[in-house]
PDB file of C-alpha atoms in Angstrom:
ATOM      1  CA  UNK N 233     335.630  92.720 142.134  1.00 95.00           C
ATOM      2  CA  UNK N 234     335.866  90.594 144.629  1.00 96.00           C
ATOM      3  CA  UNK N 235     332.511  89.296 146.042  1.00 97.00           C
ATOM      4  CA  UNK N 236     331.669  88.705 149.568  1.00 98.00           C
ATOM      5  CA  UNK N 237     329.239  86.806 150.675  1.00 98.00           C
ATOM      6  CA  UNK N 238     328.130  85.770 154.029  1.00 98.00           C
ATOM      7  CA  UNK N 239     326.292  82.954 155.283  1.00 97.00           C
ATOM      8  CA  UNK N 240     323.846  82.965 157.181  1.00 97.00           C
ATOM      9  CA  UNK N 241     321.557  86.520 156.410  1.00 98.00           C
ATOM     10  CA  UNK N 242     319.949  85.879 160.435  1.00 98.00           C
ATOM     11  CA  UNK N 243     321.379  83.508 163.078  1.00 98.00           C
ATOM     12  CA  UNK N 244     318.804  82.735 165.761  1.00 98.00           C
ATOM     13  CA  UNK N 245     320.424  81.756 169.495  1.00 97.00           C
ATOM     14  CA  UNK N 246     319.601  82.469 172.383  1.00 97.00           C
ATOM     15  CA  UNK N 247     322.262  83.574 175.193  1.00 97.00           C
ATOM     16  CA  UNK N 248     324.794  81.531 176.240  1.00 97.00           C
ATOM     17  CA  UNK N 249     325.083  79.656 173.128  1.00 97.00           C
ATOM     18  CA  UNK N 250     327.488  78.903 170.517  1.00 98.00           C
ATOM     19  CA  UNK N 251     327.438  81.575 167.146  1.00 98.00           C
ATOM     20  CA  UNK N 252     329.051  80.583 164.286  1.00 98.00           C
ATOM     21  CA  UNK N 253     329.293  83.699 161.106  1.00 98.00           C
ATOM     22  CA  UNK N 254     330.576  82.446 157.359  1.00 98.00           C
ATOM     23  CA  UNK N 255     332.304  84.442 154.949  1.00 98.00           C
ATOM     24  CA  UNK N 256     333.317  83.690 151.535  1.00 98.00           C
ATOM     25  CA  UNK N 257     335.610  85.837 149.126  1.00 98.00           C
ATOM     26  CA  UNK N 258     334.646  84.743 145.721  1.00 98.00           C
ATOM     27  CA  UNK N 259     338.676  84.613 144.587  1.00 97.00           C
ATOM     28  CA  UNK N 260     341.845  84.730 147.152  1.00 97.00           C
ATOM     29  CA  UNK N 261     342.256  87.492 149.378  1.00 97.00           C
ATOM     30  CA  UNK N 262     344.471  86.018 151.803  1.00 97.00           C
ATOM     31  CA  UNK N 263     344.369  87.154 155.123  1.00 96.00           C
ATOM     32  CA  UNK N 264     343.296  90.652 154.484  1.00 96.00           C
ATOM     33  CA  UNK N 265     339.718  90.192 155.757  1.00 97.00           C
ATOM     34  CA  UNK N 266     338.254  92.155 158.690  1.00 98.00           C
ATOM     35  CA  UNK N 267     334.692  91.458 160.641  1.00 98.00           C
ATOM     36  CA  UNK N 268     333.017  94.751 161.864  1.00 98.00           C
ATOM     37  CA  UNK N 269     329.942  94.472 164.586  1.00 98.00           C
ATOM     38  CA  UNK N 270     327.358  96.986 164.132  1.00 98.00           C
ATOM     39  CA  UNK N 271     324.309  98.066 166.660  1.00 98.00           C
ATOM     40  CA  UNK N 272     321.181  99.453 165.527  1.00 95.00           C
ATOM     41  CA  UNK N 273     321.771 103.461 165.460  1.00 95.00           C
ATOM     42  CA  UNK N 274     325.440 103.035 165.457  1.00 97.00           C
ATOM     43  CA  UNK N 275     328.778 103.137 163.638  1.00 98.00           C
ATOM     44  CA  UNK N 276     330.014  99.734 162.675  1.00 98.00           C
ATOM     45  CA  UNK N 277     333.320  99.142 165.119  1.00 98.00           C
ATOM     46  CA  UNK N 278     336.310  96.832 163.957  1.00 98.00           C
ATOM     47  CA  UNK N 279     335.841  93.581 165.582  1.00 98.00           C
ATOM     48  CA  UNK N 280     338.451  91.176 163.711  1.00 98.00           C
ATOM     49  CA  UNK N 281     341.557  92.229 161.483  1.00 97.00           C
ATOM     50  CA  UNK N 282     343.706  90.065 160.005  1.00 96.00           C
ATOM     51  CA  UNK N 283     341.605  87.151 159.330  1.00 97.00           C
ATOM     52  CA  UNK N 284     342.450  85.983 163.493  1.00 97.00           C
ATOM     53  CA  UNK N 285     343.467  89.072 165.705  1.00 97.00           C
ATOM     54  CA  UNK N 286     341.082  90.498 167.393  1.00 98.00           C
ATOM     55  CA  UNK N 287     340.386  94.089 167.845  1.00 97.00           C
ATOM     56  CA  UNK N 288     341.310  96.685 171.718  1.00 95.00           C
ATOM     57  CA  UNK N 289     337.491  96.406 173.526  1.00 95.00           C
ATOM     58  CA  UNK N 290     336.632  92.981 172.513  1.00 97.00           C
ATOM     59  CA  UNK N 291     335.979  90.260 174.697  1.00 97.00           C
ATOM     60  CA  UNK N 292     337.990  86.861 174.293  1.00 97.00           C
ATOM     61  CA  UNK N 293     334.565  84.831 173.053  1.00 98.00           C
ATOM     62  CA  UNK N 294     334.900  86.585 170.052  1.00 98.00           C
ATOM     63  CA  UNK N 295     337.371  84.841 168.027  1.00 98.00           C
ATOM     64  CA  UNK N 296     338.153  84.223 163.888  1.00 98.00           C
ATOM     65  CA  UNK N 297     339.064  81.944 161.318  1.00 98.00           C
ATOM     66  CA  UNK N 298     340.439  81.790 157.242  1.00 98.00           C
ATOM     67  CA  UNK N 299     342.355  82.599 155.065  1.00 97.00           C
ATOM     68  CA  UNK N 300     342.405  82.777 151.157  1.00 97.00           C
ATOM     69  CA  UNK N 301     338.155  82.182 150.676  1.00 98.00           C
ATOM     70  CA  UNK N 302     336.848  80.575 153.575  1.00 98.00           C
ATOM     71  CA  UNK N 303     336.248  82.638 157.086  1.00 98.00           C
ATOM     72  CA  UNK N 304     334.476  82.282 159.568  1.00 98.00           C
ATOM     73  CA  UNK N 305     334.070  84.638 163.013  1.00 98.00           C
ATOM     74  CA  UNK N 306     332.800  82.591 166.051  1.00 98.00           C
ATOM     75  CA  UNK N 307     330.759  84.193 169.751  1.00 98.00           C
ATOM     76  CA  UNK N 308     331.335  80.999 171.902  1.00 95.00           C
ATOM     77  CA  UNK N 309     329.158  82.033 174.515  1.00 95.00           C
ATOM     78  CA  UNK N 310     327.077  85.033 173.395  1.00 97.00           C
ATOM     79  CA  UNK N 311     326.489  87.888 175.428  1.00 97.00           C
ATOM     80  CA  UNK N 312     323.053  90.190 175.060  1.00 96.00           C
ATOM     81  CA  UNK N 313     324.890  92.736 173.625  1.00 97.00           C
ATOM     82  CA  UNK N 314     326.547  90.615 170.977  1.00 98.00           C
ATOM     83  CA  UNK N 315     323.063  90.480 169.172  1.00 97.00           C
ATOM     84  CA  UNK N 316     323.997  92.407 166.087  1.00 98.00           C
ATOM     85  CA  UNK N 317     324.948  92.448 162.773  1.00 98.00           C
ATOM     86  CA  UNK N 318     327.860  92.024 161.611  1.00 98.00           C
ATOM     87  CA  UNK N 319     330.171  92.629 158.827  1.00 98.00           C
ATOM     88  CA  UNK N 320     333.177  91.223 156.619  1.00 98.00           C
ATOM     89  CA  UNK N 321     335.411  93.275 154.607  1.00 98.00           C
ATOM     90  CA  UNK N 322     338.126  92.670 152.418  1.00 97.00           C
ATOM     91  CA  UNK N 323     341.273  94.639 151.087  1.00 95.00           C
ATOM     92  CA  UNK N 324     343.893  92.467 149.959  1.00 94.00           C
ATOM     93  CA  UNK N 325     342.180  93.858 145.971  1.00 88.00           C
ATOM     94  CA  UNK N 326     341.143  97.029 146.500  1.00 89.00           C
ATOM     95  CA  UNK N 327     339.836  99.390 144.805  1.00 93.00           C
ATOM     96  CA  UNK N 328     337.472  99.153 145.502  1.00 93.00           C
ATOM     97  CA  UNK N 329     337.126  97.325 149.175  1.00 96.00           C
ATOM     98  CA  UNK N 330     333.965  95.216 149.402  1.00 97.00           C
ATOM     99  CA  UNK N 331     331.291  94.175 152.450  1.00 98.00           C
ATOM    100  CA  UNK N 332     329.801  91.126 153.091  1.00 98.00           C
ATOM    101  CA  UNK N 333     326.380  91.146 153.137  1.00 98.00           C
ATOM    102  CA  UNK N 334     325.920  90.648 156.525  1.00 98.00           C
ATOM    103  CA  UNK N 335     324.402  88.350 158.600  1.00 98.00           C
ATOM    104  CA  UNK N 336     322.137  89.405 161.313  1.00 98.00           C
ATOM    105  CA  UNK N 337     322.193  87.295 164.728  1.00 98.00           C
ATOM    106  CA  UNK N 338     319.053  88.089 166.458  1.00 97.00           C
ATOM    107  CA  UNK N 339     318.055  86.851 169.821  1.00 95.00           C
ATOM    108  CA  UNK N 340     315.988  83.534 169.562  1.00 93.00           C
TER     109      UNK N 340
ATOM    110  CA  UNK D 200     339.925 110.354 172.871  1.00 95.00           C
ATOM    111  CA  UNK D 201     340.396 109.964 168.856  1.00 97.00           C
ATOM    112  CA  UNK D 202     336.898 111.679 167.351  1.00 98.00           C
ATOM    113  CA  UNK D 203     335.358 111.802 163.815  1.00 98.00           C
ATOM    114  CA  UNK D 204     332.629 113.679 163.329  1.00 98.00           C
ATOM    115  CA  UNK D 205     330.366 114.117 160.520  1.00 98.00           C
ATOM    116  CA  UNK D 206     327.866 117.024 159.556  1.00 98.00           C
ATOM    117  CA  UNK D 207     325.930 118.260 156.361  1.00 98.00           C
ATOM    118  CA  UNK D 208     323.802 115.327 155.576  1.00 97.00           C
ATOM    119  CA  UNK D 209     320.145 116.433 154.385  1.00 97.00           C
ATOM    120  CA  UNK D 210     317.386 116.247 152.133  1.00 98.00           C
ATOM    121  CA  UNK D 211     318.626 117.071 148.339  1.00 98.00           C
ATOM    122  CA  UNK D 212     315.931 117.393 145.376  1.00 98.00           C
ATOM    123  CA  UNK D 213     317.556 114.404 142.907  1.00 98.00           C
ATOM    124  CA  UNK D 214     320.380 116.188 140.396  1.00 98.00           C
ATOM    125  CA  UNK D 215     321.539 118.537 143.580  1.00 98.00           C
ATOM    126  CA  UNK D 216     324.723 119.020 145.226  1.00 98.00           C
ATOM    127  CA  UNK D 217     325.793 118.656 149.215  1.00 98.00           C
ATOM    128  CA  UNK D 218     329.208 118.635 150.933  1.00 98.00           C
ATOM    129  CA  UNK D 219     329.518 116.868 153.591  1.00 98.00           C
ATOM    130  CA  UNK D 220     332.122 117.409 156.289  1.00 98.00           C
ATOM    131  CA  UNK D 221     334.210 115.015 159.024  1.00 98.00           C
ATOM    132  CA  UNK D 222     336.208 116.920 161.927  1.00 98.00           C
ATOM    133  CA  UNK D 223     338.617 114.593 163.021  1.00 98.00           C
ATOM    134  CA  UNK D 224     340.290 114.614 166.950  1.00 98.00           C
ATOM    135  CA  UNK D 225     342.115 113.072 169.023  1.00 98.00           C
ATOM    136  CA  UNK D 226     345.028 112.331 166.584  1.00 97.00           C
ATOM    137  CA  UNK D 227     347.774 113.535 164.001  1.00 98.00           C
ATOM    138  CA  UNK D 228     345.114 113.644 161.174  1.00 98.00           C
ATOM    139  CA  UNK D 229     347.417 113.865 157.994  1.00 97.00           C
ATOM    140  CA  UNK D 230     349.520 111.125 159.258  1.00 97.00           C
ATOM    141  CA  UNK D 231     346.655 108.961 158.938  1.00 97.00           C
ATOM    142  CA  UNK D 232     344.338 108.291 155.305  1.00 97.00           C
ATOM    143  CA  UNK D 233     340.456 108.344 155.365  1.00 98.00           C
ATOM    144  CA  UNK D 234     337.891 107.338 153.443  1.00 98.00           C
ATOM    145  CA  UNK D 235     334.297 107.530 153.709  1.00 98.00           C
ATOM    146  CA  UNK D 236     331.333 104.543 153.183  1.00 98.00           C
ATOM    147  CA  UNK D 237     327.424 104.927 153.006  1.00 98.00           C
ATOM    148  CA  UNK D 238     324.477 102.240 154.446  1.00 98.00           C
ATOM    149  CA  UNK D 239     321.504 102.814 152.421  1.00 98.00           C
ATOM    150  CA  UNK D 240     318.842 102.326 154.725  1.00 97.00           C
ATOM    151  CA  UNK D 241     318.180  98.855 155.565  1.00 96.00           C
ATOM    152  CA  UNK D 242     320.969  97.732 154.141  1.00 97.00           C
ATOM    153  CA  UNK D 243     324.383  96.693 154.087  1.00 98.00           C
ATOM    154  CA  UNK D 244     327.916  99.452 154.053  1.00 98.00           C
ATOM    155  CA  UNK D 245     329.224 100.401 150.666  1.00 98.00           C
ATOM    156  CA  UNK D 246     332.622 101.922 150.730  1.00 98.00           C
ATOM    157  CA  UNK D 247     332.041 105.238 148.778  1.00 98.00           C
ATOM    158  CA  UNK D 248     335.975 106.853 148.367  1.00 98.00           C
ATOM    159  CA  UNK D 249     339.412 106.940 149.686  1.00 97.00           C
ATOM    160  CA  UNK D 250     341.641 109.458 150.248  1.00 98.00           C
ATOM    161  CA  UNK D 251     345.496 109.192 151.145  1.00 96.00           C
ATOM    162  CA  UNK D 252     347.050 111.266 154.177  1.00 96.00           C
ATOM    163  CA  UNK D 253     348.105 113.855 152.292  1.00 97.00           C
ATOM    164  CA  UNK D 254     345.230 114.142 149.337  1.00 97.00           C
ATOM    165  CA  UNK D 255     347.637 113.071 147.265  1.00 97.00           C
ATOM    166  CA  UNK D 256     345.782 109.209 146.026  1.00 96.00           C
ATOM    167  CA  UNK D 257     342.454 109.188 145.268  1.00 97.00           C
ATOM    168  CA  UNK D 258     340.043 106.354 144.049  1.00 97.00           C
ATOM    169  CA  UNK D 259     336.180 106.511 144.192  1.00 98.00           C
ATOM    170  CA  UNK D 260     333.351 102.838 143.893  1.00 97.00           C
ATOM    171  CA  UNK D 261     331.942 103.114 140.104  1.00 97.00           C
ATOM    172  CA  UNK D 262     328.986 104.285 141.350  1.00 97.00           C
ATOM    173  CA  UNK D 263     329.763 108.265 142.980  1.00 98.00           C
ATOM    174  CA  UNK D 264     332.995 108.727 140.439  1.00 98.00           C
ATOM    175  CA  UNK D 265     332.187 112.051 138.083  1.00 97.00           C
ATOM    176  CA  UNK D 266     329.866 112.915 140.730  1.00 98.00           C
ATOM    177  CA  UNK D 267     331.421 112.588 143.996  1.00 98.00           C
ATOM    178  CA  UNK D 268     334.670 114.767 145.262  1.00 98.00           C
ATOM    179  CA  UNK D 269     336.856 113.758 148.345  1.00 98.00           C
ATOM    180  CA  UNK D 270     339.295 116.264 149.646  1.00 98.00           C
ATOM    181  CA  UNK D 271     340.551 117.033 153.006  1.00 98.00           C
ATOM    182  CA  UNK D 272     342.305 119.989 154.406  1.00 98.00           C
ATOM    183  CA  UNK D 273     344.904 118.893 156.988  1.00 98.00           C
ATOM    184  CA  UNK D 274     345.383 122.192 158.209  1.00 98.00           C
ATOM    185  CA  UNK D 275     341.829 122.043 159.692  1.00 98.00           C
ATOM    186  CA  UNK D 276     342.096 118.279 160.124  1.00 98.00           C
ATOM    187  CA  UNK D 277     338.640 117.888 158.308  1.00 98.00           C
ATOM    188  CA  UNK D 278     337.919 115.465 155.224  1.00 98.00           C
ATOM    189  CA  UNK D 279     335.253 115.873 153.135  1.00 98.00           C
ATOM    190  CA  UNK D 280     332.910 115.389 150.310  1.00 98.00           C
ATOM    191  CA  UNK D 281     331.621 116.852 147.878  1.00 98.00           C
ATOM    192  CA  UNK D 282     328.450 115.169 146.290  1.00 98.00           C
ATOM    193  CA  UNK D 283     327.194 116.650 142.920  1.00 98.00           C
ATOM    194  CA  UNK D 284     324.526 115.430 140.642  1.00 98.00           C
ATOM    195  CA  UNK D 285     322.817 113.579 143.111  1.00 98.00           C
ATOM    196  CA  UNK D 286     320.195 110.158 142.738  1.00 98.00           C
ATOM    197  CA  UNK D 287     317.279 108.761 144.818  1.00 98.00           C
ATOM    198  CA  UNK D 288     320.344 105.589 145.941  1.00 98.00           C
ATOM    199  CA  UNK D 289     322.482 107.898 147.431  1.00 98.00           C
ATOM    200  CA  UNK D 290     319.834 108.521 149.629  1.00 98.00           C
ATOM    201  CA  UNK D 291     322.125 106.616 152.830  1.00 98.00           C
ATOM    202  CA  UNK D 292     323.734 107.256 155.885  1.00 98.00           C
ATOM    203  CA  UNK D 293     327.292 108.073 154.802  1.00 98.00           C
ATOM    204  CA  UNK D 294     329.784 107.990 157.455  1.00 98.00           C
ATOM    205  CA  UNK D 295     333.765 108.878 157.674  1.00 98.00           C
ATOM    206  CA  UNK D 296     336.928 106.354 158.160  1.00 98.00           C
ATOM    207  CA  UNK D 297     339.807 106.655 159.574  1.00 98.00           C
ATOM    208  CA  UNK D 298     342.641 103.827 158.099  1.00 97.00           C
ATOM    209  CA  UNK D 299     344.086 102.086 161.511  1.00 93.00           C
ATOM    210  CA  UNK D 300     347.579 102.815 161.896  1.00 93.00           C
ATOM    211  CA  UNK D 301     349.104 105.531 160.448  1.00 91.00           C
ATOM    212  CA  UNK D 302     350.726 105.651 156.456  1.00 91.00           C
ATOM    213  CA  UNK D 303     354.166 105.796 157.439  1.00 90.00           C
ATOM    214  CA  UNK D 304     353.101 101.948 159.632  1.00 90.00           C
ATOM    215  CA  UNK D 305     354.481 100.066 156.204  1.00 84.00           C
ATOM    216  CA  UNK D 306     353.599  96.643 158.262  1.00 85.00           C
ATOM    217  CA  UNK D 307     350.613  97.845 160.398  1.00 82.00           C
ATOM    218  CA  UNK D 308     346.831  96.944 159.768  1.00 85.00           C
ATOM    219  CA  UNK D 309     345.142  98.534 157.475  1.00 89.00           C
ATOM    220  CA  UNK D 310     341.096  98.408 158.208  1.00 96.00           C
ATOM    221  CA  UNK D 311     338.197 101.447 158.712  1.00 97.00           C
ATOM    222  CA  UNK D 312     339.026 102.267 162.906  1.00 96.00           C
ATOM    223  CA  UNK D 313     337.093 104.048 164.187  1.00 97.00           C
ATOM    224  CA  UNK D 314     334.028 105.233 162.283  1.00 98.00           C
ATOM    225  CA  UNK D 315     332.603 108.644 162.453  1.00 98.00           C
ATOM    226  CA  UNK D 316     328.489 109.001 164.269  1.00 98.00           C
ATOM    227  CA  UNK D 317     326.960 108.719 160.480  1.00 98.00           C
ATOM    228  CA  UNK D 318     325.272 112.259 158.780  1.00 98.00           C
ATOM    229  CA  UNK D 319     322.381 111.313 157.090  1.00 98.00           C
ATOM    230  CA  UNK D 320     321.789 112.163 153.213  1.00 98.00           C
ATOM    231  CA  UNK D 321     318.219 111.665 151.930  1.00 98.00           C
ATOM    232  CA  UNK D 322     317.663 112.435 148.220  1.00 98.00           C
ATOM    233  CA  UNK D 323     313.781 113.019 147.092  1.00 97.00           C
ATOM    234  CA  UNK D 324     311.734 114.933 145.559  1.00 96.00           C
TER     235      UNK D 324
END
Protein backbone atom coordinates (compact mmCIF):
# COMPACT_ATOMS: atom_id res chain seq x y z
CA UNK A 1 0.00 0.00 0.00
CA UNK A 2 1.30 3.42 -0.95
CA UNK A 3 1.41 5.85 1.96
CA UNK A 4 1.02 9.56 1.28
CA UNK A 5 2.44 11.98 3.83
CA UNK A 6 1.31 15.59 3.72
CA UNK A 7 3.09 18.49 5.32
CA UNK A 8 2.59 20.62 7.18
CA UNK A 9 -0.42 19.34 9.10
CA UNK A 10 -1.58 22.92 9.61
CA UNK A 11 -0.55 26.03 7.72
CA UNK A 12 -1.45 29.43 9.14
CA UNK A 13 -1.30 32.25 6.64
CA UNK A 14 -2.99 35.57 5.90
CA UNK A 15 -5.06 36.48 2.83
CA UNK A 16 -2.80 37.61 0.04
CA UNK A 17 0.08 35.38 1.09
CA UNK A 18 1.38 32.42 -0.90
CA UNK A 19 0.68 28.89 0.32
CA UNK A 20 2.80 25.84 -0.45
CA UNK A 21 1.58 22.38 0.54
CA UNK A 22 3.54 19.16 0.17
CA UNK A 23 2.60 15.54 -0.46
CA UNK A 24 5.20 12.78 -0.41
CA UNK A 25 4.58 9.21 -1.53
CA UNK A 26 6.21 6.14 -0.02
CA UNK A 27 7.01 4.92 -3.53
CA UNK A 28 6.73 6.41 -6.98
CA UNK A 29 3.22 7.19 -8.19
CA UNK A 30 4.35 8.74 -11.46
CA UNK A 31 1.89 11.52 -12.19
CA UNK A 32 -1.08 9.63 -10.77
CA UNK A 33 -1.76 12.11 -8.01
CA UNK A 34 -4.70 14.38 -7.31
CA UNK A 35 -5.50 17.13 -4.83
CA UNK A 36 -8.92 17.71 -3.26
CA UNK A 37 -10.26 20.70 -1.38
CA UNK A 38 -12.69 20.21 1.48
CA UNK A 39 -14.46 23.01 3.31
CA UNK A 40 -16.21 22.47 6.67
CA UNK A 41 -19.44 20.54 6.32
CA UNK A 42 -18.92 19.94 2.62
CA UNK A 43 -17.81 17.05 0.46
CA UNK A 44 -14.33 17.10 -1.05
CA UNK A 45 -13.93 18.66 -4.50
CA UNK A 46 -11.41 17.60 -7.09
CA UNK A 47 -8.92 20.45 -7.43
CA UNK A 48 -5.91 19.06 -9.31
CA UNK A 49 -5.63 15.83 -11.29
CA UNK A 50 -2.71 13.99 -12.86
CA UNK A 51 -0.34 15.99 -10.65
CA UNK A 52 -0.63 19.33 -12.39
CA UNK A 53 -3.97 19.78 -14.16
CA UNK A 54 -6.43 22.15 -12.60
CA UNK A 55 -10.03 20.94 -12.45
CA UNK A 56 -12.92 22.96 -13.80
CA UNK A 57 -14.10 25.79 -11.62
CA UNK A 58 -10.84 26.55 -9.85
CA UNK A 59 -8.96 29.75 -10.58
CA UNK A 60 -5.45 30.06 -11.92
CA UNK A 61 -4.02 31.00 -8.53
CA UNK A 62 -4.04 27.25 -7.83
CA UNK A 63 -1.13 25.35 -9.35
CA UNK A 64 0.55 22.05 -8.69
CA UNK A 65 3.67 20.20 -9.72
CA UNK A 66 5.70 17.11 -9.09
CA UNK A 67 6.13 13.53 -10.17
CA UNK A 68 7.40 10.32 -8.67
CA UNK A 69 7.33 10.77 -4.92
CA UNK A 70 7.29 14.54 -4.29
CA UNK A 71 4.38 16.81 -5.10
CA UNK A 72 3.49 20.42 -4.34
CA UNK A 73 0.26 22.39 -4.36
CA UNK A 74 0.66 26.15 -4.48
CA UNK A 75 -1.86 28.92 -4.03
CA UNK A 76 -0.31 32.15 -5.26
CA UNK A 77 -2.33 34.74 -3.34
CA UNK A 78 -4.75 33.42 -0.77
CA UNK A 79 -8.38 34.46 -0.92
CA UNK A 80 -10.70 34.02 2.09
CA UNK A 81 -12.51 31.14 0.35
CA UNK A 82 -9.27 29.16 -0.04
CA UNK A 83 -8.99 28.36 3.66
CA UNK A 84 -9.90 24.70 3.83
CA UNK A 85 -8.40 21.24 4.20
CA UNK A 86 -6.46 19.87 1.26
CA UNK A 87 -5.92 16.16 0.61
CA UNK A 88 -3.70 14.40 -1.89
CA UNK A 89 -4.68 11.02 -3.36
CA UNK A 90 -2.88 8.46 -5.49
CA UNK A 91 -4.19 5.98 -8.05
CA UNK A 92 -0.89 4.63 -9.31
CA UNK A 93 -1.15 1.35 -7.45
CA UNK A 94 -4.71 0.49 -6.48
CA UNK A 95 -6.56 -0.98 -4.80
CA UNK A 96 -6.42 0.55 -2.39
CA UNK A 97 -6.71 4.16 -3.39
CA UNK A 98 -4.94 6.09 -0.65
CA UNK A 99 -5.20 9.62 0.65
CA UNK A 100 -2.81 11.77 2.59
CA UNK A 101 -3.86 12.79 6.09
CA UNK A 102 -4.63 16.32 4.95
CA UNK A 103 -3.25 19.83 5.41
CA UNK A 104 -5.46 22.36 7.13
CA UNK A 105 -4.96 25.82 5.69
CA UNK A 106 -6.15 28.28 8.30
CA UNK A 107 -6.34 32.04 8.56
CA UNK A 108 -3.59 33.57 10.63
CA UNK B 1 -26.46 18.94 -13.55
CA UNK B 2 -24.52 15.95 -12.29
CA UNK B 3 -25.77 15.01 -8.85
CA UNK B 4 -25.14 12.27 -6.30
CA UNK B 5 -27.41 12.01 -3.27
CA UNK B 6 -26.67 9.56 -0.47
CA UNK B 7 -29.22 8.25 2.00
CA UNK B 8 -29.65 5.49 4.54
CA UNK B 9 -27.27 6.60 7.24
CA UNK B 10 -28.18 6.66 10.90
CA UNK B 11 -27.52 5.27 14.36
CA UNK B 12 -26.95 1.53 14.64
CA UNK B 13 -25.71 -0.72 17.42
CA UNK B 14 -22.41 -2.57 17.18
CA UNK B 15 -22.91 -5.76 15.22
CA UNK B 16 -25.85 -4.29 13.37
CA UNK B 17 -26.44 -3.63 9.68
CA UNK B 18 -27.21 -0.67 7.50
CA UNK B 19 -27.72 -0.18 3.78
CA UNK B 20 -26.60 3.05 2.17
CA UNK B 21 -27.90 4.27 -1.17
CA UNK B 22 -26.57 6.80 -3.64
CA UNK B 23 -28.97 8.16 -6.25
CA UNK B 24 -27.30 9.47 -9.38
CA UNK B 25 -28.68 11.93 -11.90
CA UNK B 26 -27.51 14.18 -14.71
CA UNK B 27 -25.25 11.63 -16.39
CA UNK B 28 -25.32 8.13 -17.90
CA UNK B 29 -24.82 6.18 -14.69
CA UNK B 30 -24.15 2.87 -16.41
CA UNK B 31 -21.03 4.32 -18.06
CA UNK B 32 -19.23 5.28 -14.87
CA UNK B 33 -17.27 3.48 -12.21
CA UNK B 34 -18.21 4.40 -8.66
CA UNK B 35 -16.66 4.42 -5.20
CA UNK B 36 -17.55 4.80 -1.55
CA UNK B 37 -15.26 6.91 0.63
CA UNK B 38 -15.69 7.57 4.33
CA UNK B 39 -14.50 10.16 6.81
CA UNK B 40 -14.49 9.52 10.54
CA UNK B 41 -15.29 12.52 12.75
CA UNK B 42 -12.43 15.00 12.61
CA UNK B 43 -10.33 12.64 10.52
CA UNK B 44 -9.17 12.28 6.94
CA UNK B 45 -10.56 10.45 3.95
CA UNK B 46 -10.54 6.66 3.66
CA UNK B 47 -11.44 4.82 0.46
CA UNK B 48 -13.92 2.01 1.19
CA UNK B 49 -14.97 0.29 -2.02
CA UNK B 50 -15.00 0.43 -5.83
CA UNK B 51 -17.36 -0.99 -8.43
CA UNK B 52 -16.94 -0.99 -12.19
CA UNK B 53 -19.61 0.42 -14.47
CA UNK B 54 -21.11 -3.01 -15.13
CA UNK B 55 -20.67 -4.26 -11.57
CA UNK B 56 -18.40 -7.06 -12.69
CA UNK B 57 -15.31 -5.79 -10.86
CA UNK B 58 -15.37 -4.92 -7.18
CA UNK B 59 -12.69 -4.02 -4.65
CA UNK B 60 -12.74 -3.34 -0.91
CA UNK B 61 -10.46 -1.81 1.65
CA UNK B 62 -9.05 -4.42 4.00
CA UNK B 63 -10.84 -2.70 6.90
CA UNK B 64 -14.27 -3.59 5.50
CA UNK B 65 -13.61 -6.73 3.47
CA UNK B 66 -16.01 -9.52 4.38
CA UNK B 67 -18.41 -7.14 6.13
CA UNK B 68 -19.42 -4.61 3.46
CA UNK B 69 -20.90 -5.28 0.02
CA UNK B 70 -21.01 -2.76 -2.79
CA UNK B 71 -23.56 -3.10 -5.58
CA UNK B 72 -25.33 -1.06 -8.20
CA UNK B 73 -28.56 -1.05 -10.16
CA UNK B 74 -27.95 0.70 -13.47
CA UNK B 75 -31.65 0.59 -14.32
CA UNK B 76 -32.36 2.62 -11.18
CA UNK B 77 -29.25 4.84 -11.44
CA UNK B 78 -28.32 3.78 -7.94
CA UNK B 79 -25.28 2.67 -5.98
CA UNK B 80 -25.48 0.77 -2.71
CA UNK B 81 -23.34 -0.19 0.26
CA UNK B 82 -24.58 -3.00 2.48
CA UNK B 83 -22.78 -2.76 5.80
CA UNK B 84 -22.92 -5.73 8.18
CA UNK B 85 -21.21 -6.51 11.50
CA UNK B 86 -20.74 -2.82 12.11
CA UNK B 87 -18.13 -1.64 14.58
CA UNK B 88 -17.56 1.61 16.41
CA UNK B 89 -14.66 2.36 14.08
CA UNK B 90 -17.07 2.36 11.11
CA UNK B 91 -18.58 5.59 12.45
CA UNK B 92 -18.09 8.14 9.69
CA UNK B 93 -19.70 10.21 6.99
CA UNK B 94 -19.98 8.01 3.93
CA UNK B 95 -19.63 9.62 0.51
CA UNK B 96 -20.31 8.14 -2.89
CA UNK B 97 -17.97 9.43 -5.56
CA UNK B 98 -18.05 8.99 -9.29
CA UNK B 99 -14.96 8.32 -11.33
CA UNK B 100 -14.43 11.42 -13.42
CA UNK B 101 -14.43 9.88 -16.90
CA UNK B 102 -16.60 7.12 -18.41
CA UNK B 103 -15.25 3.59 -18.60
CA UNK B 104 -14.72 3.75 -22.37
CA UNK B 105 -12.44 6.81 -22.06
CA UNK B 106 -9.35 4.69 -21.52
CA UNK B 107 -6.93 7.60 -21.60
CA UNK B 108 -8.96 10.04 -19.58
CA UNK B 109 -8.24 10.87 -15.95
CA UNK B 110 -9.84 8.58 -13.43
CA UNK B 111 -10.32 10.60 -10.30
CA UNK B 112 -13.18 11.06 -7.86
CA UNK B 113 -15.42 13.73 -9.29
CA UNK B 114 -18.03 14.58 -8.23
CA UNK B 115 -18.87 13.50 -4.69
CA UNK B 116 -22.23 13.32 -2.98
CA UNK B 117 -22.96 15.36 0.14
CA UNK B 118 -22.45 12.36 2.38
CA UNK B 119 -24.61 10.41 4.83
CA UNK B 120 -23.55 9.99 8.48
CA UNK B 121 -23.30 6.57 10.09
CA UNK B 122 -22.91 6.24 13.85
CA UNK B 123 -22.20 2.87 15.41
CA UNK B 124 -22.85 3.03 19.12
CA UNK B 125 -24.76 1.27 21.86
